[in-house]
Coordinates of C-alpha atoms and ligand atoms in Angstrom, one line a residue:
X1 CA 320.9 -24.3 10.2
X2 CA 322.2 -21.0 8.1
X3 CA 320.6 -18.8 8.2
X4 CA 318.0 -17.4 4.3
X5 CA 320.0 -13.7 3.8
X6 CA 318.1 -11.1 2.5
X7 CA 318.9 -11.3 -1.5
X8 CA 317.3 -14.4 -1.0
X9 CA 313.8 -16.1 -2.4
X10 CA 310.3 -16.4 -0.4
X11 CA 308.1 -18.5 -1.5
X12 CA 304.4 -18.0 -0.1
X13 CA 302.1 -20.7 -0.8
X14 CA 298.3 -18.7 -1.0
X15 CA 298.0 -15.5 -1.8
X16 CA 295.3 -14.0 0.8
X17 CA 296.1 -11.1 2.5
X18 CA 297.9 -12.8 4.8
X19 CA 300.6 -13.3 2.2
X20 CA 300.3 -9.4 0.9
X21 CA 301.3 -7.9 4.3
X22 CA 303.7 -10.8 4.7
X23 CA 305.6 -10.0 1.1
X24 CA 305.3 -6.2 2.0
X25 CA 307.4 -7.3 5.1
X26 CA 309.6 -9.4 3.2
X27 CA 310.1 -7.1 0.8
X28 CA 311.0 -3.9 3.2
X29 CA 313.4 -6.2 4.0
X30 CA 315.3 -7.0 0.1
X31 CA 314.2 -10.0 -0.1
X32 CA 312.2 -11.6 -2.6
X33 CA 308.8 -12.9 -3.0
X34 CA 306.6 -15.7 -5.2
X35 CA 303.2 -16.5 -4.1
X36 CA 301.0 -19.9 -5.4
X37 CA 297.7 -19.7 -5.6
X38 CA 295.3 -21.0 -9.3
X39 CA 294.0 -17.1 -8.5
X40 CA 295.2 -14.8 -10.2
X41 CA 295.5 -11.0 -9.6
X42 CA 295.7 -11.2 -6.2
X43 CA 296.3 -9.2 -2.9
X44 CA 299.7 -11.2 -2.2
X45 CA 300.7 -11.3 -5.9
X46 CA 300.1 -7.6 -6.2
X47 CA 303.2 -7.5 -4.5
X48 CA 305.3 -11.0 -4.5
X49 CA 308.1 -10.5 -7.8
X50 CA 306.2 -13.3 -8.7
X51 CA 302.7 -14.4 -9.2
X52 CA 302.5 -18.3 -10.3
X53 CA 298.4 -18.9 -10.9
X54 CA 299.1 -23.2 -11.2
X55 CA 295.5 -26.0 -9.2
X56 CA 297.1 -26.5 -5.4
X57 CA 296.9 -30.3 -7.7
X58 CA 299.6 -29.8 -10.0
X59 CA 302.3 -31.5 -8.3
X60 CA 304.6 -30.7 -11.8
X61 CA 304.3 -27.2 -11.0
X62 CA 304.4 -27.7 -7.6
X63 CA 308.3 -28.6 -7.9
X64 CA 309.5 -26.0 -10.0
X65 CA 308.0 -23.4 -8.1
X66 CA 309.3 -25.3 -4.8
X67 CA 313.2 -25.2 -7.3
X68 CA 312.6 -21.5 -7.2
X69 CA 313.5 -20.5 -4.0
X70 CA 314.8 -20.8 -0.8
X71 CA 312.6 -21.3 1.6
X72 CA 309.4 -21.5 1.3
X73 CA 305.8 -20.8 4.3
X74 CA 301.6 -20.1 4.0
X75 CA 299.6 -18.0 4.6
X76 CA 296.5 -20.5 4.6
X77 CA 296.4 -24.0 6.7
X78 CA 294.8 -24.9 4.4
X79 CA 297.3 -26.5 1.3
X80 CA 296.0 -29.7 0.7
X81 CA 298.7 -31.5 2.1
X82 CA 300.4 -33.4 -1.1
X83 CA 301.4 -29.7 -2.1
X84 CA 303.3 -29.6 0.8
X85 CA 304.7 -32.7 0.7
X86 CA 305.8 -31.6 -2.7
X87 CA 307.1 -28.6 -1.5
X88 CA 309.2 -29.9 0.9
X89 CA 310.8 -32.3 -1.3
X90 CA 312.4 -29.4 -3.3
X91 CA 312.4 -26.1 -0.2
X92 CA 312.0 -26.3 3.8
X93 CA 309.1 -25.9 4.2
X94 CA 308.6 -23.8 7.5
X95 CA 306.4 -24.4 9.3
X96 CA 306.7 -28.1 8.9
X97 CA 303.7 -30.7 7.3
X98 CA 303.7 -32.1 10.7
X99 CA 302.1 -28.7 12.1
X100 CA 299.9 -28.4 8.7
X101 CA 298.5 -31.6 8.7
X102 CA 297.1 -30.7 12.9
X103 CA 295.7 -27.8 12.7
X104 CA 294.0 -27.8 9.1
X105 CA 290.9 -30.3 10.2
X106 CA 289.4 -29.3 13.4
X107 CA 288.8 -32.8 15.0
X108 CA 292.6 -33.5 15.0
X109 CA 293.4 -30.1 16.3
X110 CA 291.0 -30.8 19.2
X111 CA 292.0 -33.8 20.2
X112 CA 296.1 -32.8 19.6
X113 CA 295.3 -29.9 22.6
X114 CA 292.8 -32.8 24.7
X115 CA 295.3 -35.7 24.9
X116 CA 298.2 -32.4 24.9
X117 CA 296.6 -31.4 28.4
X118 CA 295.6 -28.2 26.8
X119 CA 292.7 -26.6 28.4
X120 CA 289.6 -27.7 25.8
X121 CA 286.0 -26.9 25.2
X122 CA 285.0 -30.8 25.6
X123 CA 283.9 -32.0 21.6
X124 CA 283.1 -35.4 20.0
X125 CA 283.7 -36.5 16.7
X126 CA 280.4 -37.3 14.4
X127 CA 281.6 -39.6 12.1
X128 CA 277.5 -42.0 12.2
X129 CA 274.3 -41.7 13.2
X130 CA 274.3 -42.6 16.7
X131 CA 277.8 -40.6 17.7
X132 CA 275.3 -37.5 17.5
X133 CA 272.9 -39.6 20.2
X134 CA 275.0 -40.3 22.4
X135 CA 276.9 -36.7 22.6
X136 CA 273.9 -35.2 22.8
X137 CA 273.0 -35.9 26.2
X138 CA 276.0 -35.2 27.3
X139 CA 277.5 -32.3 25.9
X140 CA 273.5 -30.2 25.9
X141 CA 273.7 -26.6 23.3
X142 CA 276.1 -26.9 21.1
X143 CA 277.9 -25.4 17.6
X144 CA 277.9 -28.4 14.8
X145 CA 281.5 -28.0 12.4
X146 CA 282.8 -29.6 10.0
X147 CA 286.1 -31.0 10.8
X148 CA 287.7 -30.0 8.0
X149 CA 288.4 -26.6 5.7
X150 CA 286.7 -24.2 8.1
X151 CA 286.9 -20.9 8.8
X152 CA 285.4 -17.5 10.2
X153 CA 282.7 -19.9 11.3
X154 CA 281.3 -21.3 8.6
X155 CA 280.4 -24.8 8.4
X156 CA 279.1 -24.3 12.3
X157 CA 275.4 -24.5 13.1
X158 CA 274.5 -23.9 16.2
X159 CA 272.3 -26.6 18.1
X160 CA 270.0 -27.1 21.2
X161 CA 268.7 -30.3 20.8
X162 CA 268.9 -33.8 19.0
X163 CA 266.3 -32.6 16.3
X164 CA 268.1 -29.7 15.4
X165 CA 272.0 -31.1 15.5
X166 CA 270.5 -33.8 12.9
X167 CA 269.1 -31.7 10.6
X168 CA 272.2 -28.8 11.3
X169 CA 274.8 -32.4 10.5
X170 CA 271.8 -33.2 7.4
X171 CA 272.7 -29.5 5.8
X172 CA 276.5 -30.9 6.3
X173 CA 275.9 -34.4 4.2
X174 CA 277.1 -36.1 6.4
X175 CA 281.0 -34.9 6.3
X176 CA 282.5 -35.4 9.9
X177 CA 282.4 -33.2 12.2
X178 CA 282.9 -31.9 15.3
X179 CA 280.3 -31.1 17.9
X180 CA 281.2 -28.8 21.2
X181 CA 279.5 -27.1 23.9
X182 CA 278.6 -24.2 23.7
X183 CA 280.6 -21.5 26.3
X184 CA 279.8 -19.2 27.6
X185 CA 282.3 -17.3 27.8
X186 CA 283.1 -12.9 29.1
X187 CA 285.8 -12.6 26.5
X188 CA 287.4 -13.5 22.9
X189 CA 291.4 -13.4 23.9
X190 CA 293.7 -14.8 20.9
X191 CA 298.0 -14.2 21.8
X192 CA 300.3 -14.3 18.7
X193 CA 303.7 -15.8 19.5
X194 CA 306.3 -17.5 17.6
X195 CA 309.5 -19.5 17.7
X196 CA 312.8 -20.0 15.8
X197 CA 315.2 -22.2 14.3
X198 CA 317.1 -21.7 17.8
X199 CA 313.7 -22.1 19.7
X200 CA 313.3 -18.5 21.6
X201 CA 310.1 -17.8 21.7
X202 CA 308.7 -13.9 22.1
X203 CA 305.1 -13.4 22.4
X204 CA 302.6 -10.6 21.7
X205 CA 300.4 -9.6 24.8
X206 CA 296.9 -10.9 25.0
X207 CA 294.0 -9.3 23.2
X208 CA 290.9 -8.9 23.4
X209 CA 288.6 -9.5 20.5
X210 CA 284.8 -8.7 19.6
X211 CA 283.9 -10.8 17.0
X212 CA 280.6 -10.6 14.9
X213 CA 278.7 -13.5 12.9
X214 CA 281.4 -16.1 13.4
X215 CA 284.0 -13.9 11.8
X216 CA 286.7 -10.7 13.3
X217 CA 285.6 -8.0 13.9
X218 CA 287.5 -5.8 16.4
X219 CA 290.3 -6.8 17.8
X220 CA 292.8 -3.8 20.8
X221 CA 295.5 -4.4 23.0
X222 CA 297.1 -4.7 25.7
X223 CA 293.5 -6.3 25.9
X224 CA 292.3 -5.6 29.7
X225 CA 293.0 -9.1 31.7
X226 CA 293.5 -9.8 34.7
X227 CA 298.6 -10.9 35.4
X228 CA 296.9 -14.7 36.2
X229 CA 295.0 -15.0 32.9
X230 CA 297.8 -12.9 31.0
X231 CA 300.7 -15.7 32.2
X232 CA 298.0 -18.5 32.1
X233 CA 297.5 -17.8 28.0
X234 CA 301.1 -17.3 27.3
X235 CA 301.8 -20.3 29.2
X236 CA 300.0 -23.0 27.6
X237 CA 300.6 -20.2 23.8
X238 CA 304.4 -21.3 24.8
X239 CA 303.5 -25.2 25.5
X240 CA 302.8 -25.5 22.0
X241 CA 304.9 -23.9 20.3
X242 CA 307.4 -26.0 21.0
X243 CA 305.5 -29.7 21.5
X244 CA 304.7 -28.8 17.9
X245 CA 307.3 -27.7 17.6
X246 CA 307.3 -24.9 15.1
X247 CA 309.1 -22.6 13.0
X248 CA 307.0 -19.1 12.6
X249 CA 304.1 -17.3 14.1
X250 CA 301.6 -19.4 15.6
X251 CA 298.2 -17.8 17.5
X252 CA 296.7 -19.1 19.7
X253 CA 292.9 -18.2 20.1
X254 CA 291.4 -18.4 23.3
X255 CA 287.5 -17.9 25.3
X256 CA 287.9 -16.8 28.7
X257 CA 284.7 -19.2 30.6
X258 CA 282.2 -17.1 33.1
X259 CA 284.2 -19.0 35.9
X260 CA 287.0 -17.6 35.5
X261 CA 288.9 -20.7 33.2
X262 CA 291.4 -20.0 29.7
X263 CA 290.3 -23.0 27.2
X264 CA 291.6 -23.2 23.0
X265 CA 289.0 -22.8 21.1
X266 CA 292.0 -22.9 18.1
X267 CA 295.0 -22.4 16.6
X268 CA 296.1 -20.7 13.1
X269 CA 299.6 -21.6 12.1
X270 CA 300.7 -18.1 10.9
X271 CA 300.1 -14.5 11.2
X272 CA 296.5 -13.9 12.3
X273 CA 294.0 -11.6 11.4
X274 CA 294.1 -10.6 14.7
X275 CA 297.5 -9.3 15.0
X276 CA 297.6 -7.4 12.2
X277 CA 297.6 -4.3 14.3
X278 CA 301.2 -5.1 15.6
X279 CA 301.6 -3.4 11.7
X280 CA 301.2 -0.6 13.1
X281 CA 301.2 -0.8 17.5
X282 CA 305.0 -3.1 17.4
X283 CA 308.3 -2.8 17.1
X284 CA 308.6 -5.6 15.0
X285 CA 305.0 -6.6 13.5
X286 CA 304.3 -11.1 13.6
X287 CA 304.8 -10.2 9.6
X288 CA 308.2 -9.3 10.1
X289 CA 308.5 -11.7 13.4
X290 CA 306.8 -15.1 10.2
X291 CA 309.5 -14.3 7.7
X292 CA 312.2 -13.7 10.8
X293 CA 311.4 -17.1 11.8
X294 CA 311.0 -19.1 8.2
X295 CA 314.5 -17.3 7.6
X296 CA 316.0 -18.5 11.0
X297 CA 317.1 -15.0 12.2
X298 CA 316.2 -14.0 15.5
X299 CA 313.5 -12.1 16.5
X300 CA 312.4 -8.7 16.0
X301 CA 312.0 -7.3 20.0
X302 CA 307.5 -7.2 19.8
X303 CA 307.6 -4.8 22.2
X304 CA 304.1 -2.1 21.6
X305 CA 304.8 1.7 20.9
X306 CA 301.8 2.7 21.4
X307 CA 298.7 0.8 22.6
X308 CA 296.0 -0.1 19.6
X309 CA 292.7 -2.1 18.2
X310 CA 291.9 -3.1 14.5
X311 CA 288.8 -2.8 13.1
X312 CA 288.4 -4.9 9.6
X313 CA 286.2 -3.6 7.0
X314 CA 284.7 -6.2 5.5
X315 CA 283.1 -6.5 2.0
X316 CA 279.8 -4.9 4.5
X317 CA 280.8 -1.7 4.2
X318 CA 280.6 -0.9 0.6
X319 CA 276.2 -0.5 0.3
X320 CA 276.3 1.6 -2.2
X321 CA 279.9 2.7 -3.1
X322 CA 284.0 2.3 -3.2
X323 CA 284.0 4.2 0.5
X324 CA 285.5 7.1 0.5
X325 CA 288.8 6.4 2.5
X326 CA 290.0 10.0 3.3
X327 CA 286.6 9.9 5.7
X328 CA 288.3 7.6 7.5
X329 CA 292.0 9.4 7.1
X330 CA 290.7 12.9 8.2
X331 CA 291.4 10.8 11.8
X332 CA 295.0 11.0 12.5
X333 CA 295.6 8.0 14.5
X334 CA 293.4 5.8 12.0
X335 CA 295.9 4.4 9.5
X336 CA 294.4 2.1 7.1
X337 CA 294.7 -1.4 4.8
X338 CA 293.0 -2.4 2.0
X339 CA 293.9 -5.4 0.4
X340 CA 293.1 -5.2 -3.5
X341 CA 290.5 -7.4 -4.0
X342 CA 287.8 -6.6 -6.4
X343 CA 285.2 -8.2 -5.3
X344 CA 282.6 -6.6 -2.4
X345 CA 281.1 -9.3 -0.9
X346 CA 278.9 -9.1 2.2
X347 CA 281.1 -10.8 4.4
X348 CA 284.1 -10.7 3.0
X349 CA 287.3 -8.9 3.9
X350 CA 288.7 -6.4 2.4
X351 CA 290.7 -4.7 4.7
X352 CA 291.7 -3.3 7.9
X353 CA 291.8 0.3 10.0
X354 CA 294.5 0.4 13.0
X355 CA 293.6 2.7 15.9
X356 CA 296.1 4.1 18.9
X357 CA 295.6 5.4 21.6
X358 CA 296.9 6.6 24.9
X359 CA 294.3 2.8 26.0
X360 CA 293.8 -0.1 24.5
X361 CA 289.9 1.3 25.1
X362 CA 290.1 4.8 23.5
X363 CA 292.2 3.7 21.0
X364 CA 289.6 1.4 19.7
X365 CA 287.0 4.0 20.1
X366 CA 288.7 6.3 17.6
X367 CA 288.6 3.0 14.8
X368 CA 285.2 1.4 15.7
X369 CA 284.5 5.9 14.4
X370 CA 286.5 6.4 11.8
X371 CA 284.5 3.0 10.5
X372 CA 281.3 4.4 12.1
X373 CA 282.1 7.3 9.7
X374 CA 283.1 4.9 5.9
X375 CA 280.2 2.7 6.8
X376 CA 277.2 6.0 6.7
X377 CA 279.2 8.6 3.4
X378 CA 279.3 5.1 1.7
X379 CA 274.9 3.9 3.0
X380 CA 274.7 7.9 2.0
X381 CA 276.2 7.9 -1.6
X382 CA 275.0 6.9 -4.2
X383 CA 276.2 5.3 -7.5
Ligands
AMP1 P1 285.8 -20.1 15.4 O1 285.4 -20.5 13.5 O2 284.9 -22.3 15.5 O3 286.9 -20.5 15.2 O4 284.4 -19.9 15.1 C1 284.1 -18.5 15.5 C2 283.5 -17.9 16.0 O5 282.0 -18.3 16.7 C3 284.5 -17.9 17.5 O6 285.1 -16.7 17.4 C4 283.6 -17.4 19.2 O7 282.2 -16.9 18.4 C5 282.2 -18.4 17.7 N1 282.4 -19.9 18.4 C6 282.6 -21.2 18.6 N2 282.9 -21.8 18.9 C7 281.7 -21.7 19.7 C8 281.7 -22.0 21.1 N3 282.1 -24.0 21.4 N4 281.3 -21.4 21.7 C9 280.6 -20.4 22.4 N5 280.7 -20.0 21.1 C10 281.8 -20.8 20.1

């Protein structure tokens, strides 16, 4: 395949913060970026050359968008299949529609993982009431998750017994769901990998991830894992990049159980929140890797320049007013990333801080302390 060189136009389906950081990388290398989503003045649109505001279901608009770009990628996996298929008629879409199809539906994703021999949390498909009655005694305390369109812990209910499971399923309007055994994990970790058009793969070190209320809160890298765990999660990530035939970035999220077993929790066929620290801490960021892969260019060196940690800034940090960012920037190792979102709702990802340090643990302390100063300052200030 002929590489798509700087000066070409990259189309991005979706317009959130992942598209924004991707577009910044692409523009730095001299590419033009067009973004497509049903919104205006979006995080991606603010830094793209062209922002198209149309429904994903508007296939005429999708066709025009695709005809105006050299290659298309997406920044979130819930783009409807018909949209990706229409786009693919006019420009290459990377990664291809199969990865999208598998990963945008929890049940398909988990079925794929277990059928292809990847270690996965025990789960059952829930399509009718008898499924719950059979599955609950087998799995015990579990999490009921919607099969489609879930992210950041949304559409999830922890259930201890059949009564709770039935109530949770009612609350989901009896949509198709996955019942997943509750894992007693020691840690959550993730690996971001990239695979180029020629099949060459590169990986970042596994990061240790802390979640709060089902949302990623802090990631640090390299995570403090023994070599056998590192090797296992890197091997699984390579196996998935190959078996799903990914061209682009794939993030694999894992649980490490108290028994020392690794289980795949979730896949994201794109740059991931736990890889944001690669912007400030690695020779090549995950966004540049995505760009290089979808353009058919060789992957960059993923090596870390320093251990690092990332702390998310959710809308909650805006408790009274826009925080005074100088409180975070007084710490010279801290980098501020804001996504250009106007409405700071609780739980909404508004930005993040990255800190580097002598060790990942020290970087974590710096990032957390900087965020705590911001939160305290915002809470103490009056509008
Ligand atoms: P998910 O959106 O499925 O990645 O879930 C969000 C978060 O909820 C995960 O990162 C975990 O912290 C927690 N979680 C999800 N599934 C399980 C599970 N089966 N057992 C324990 N915790 C879970």
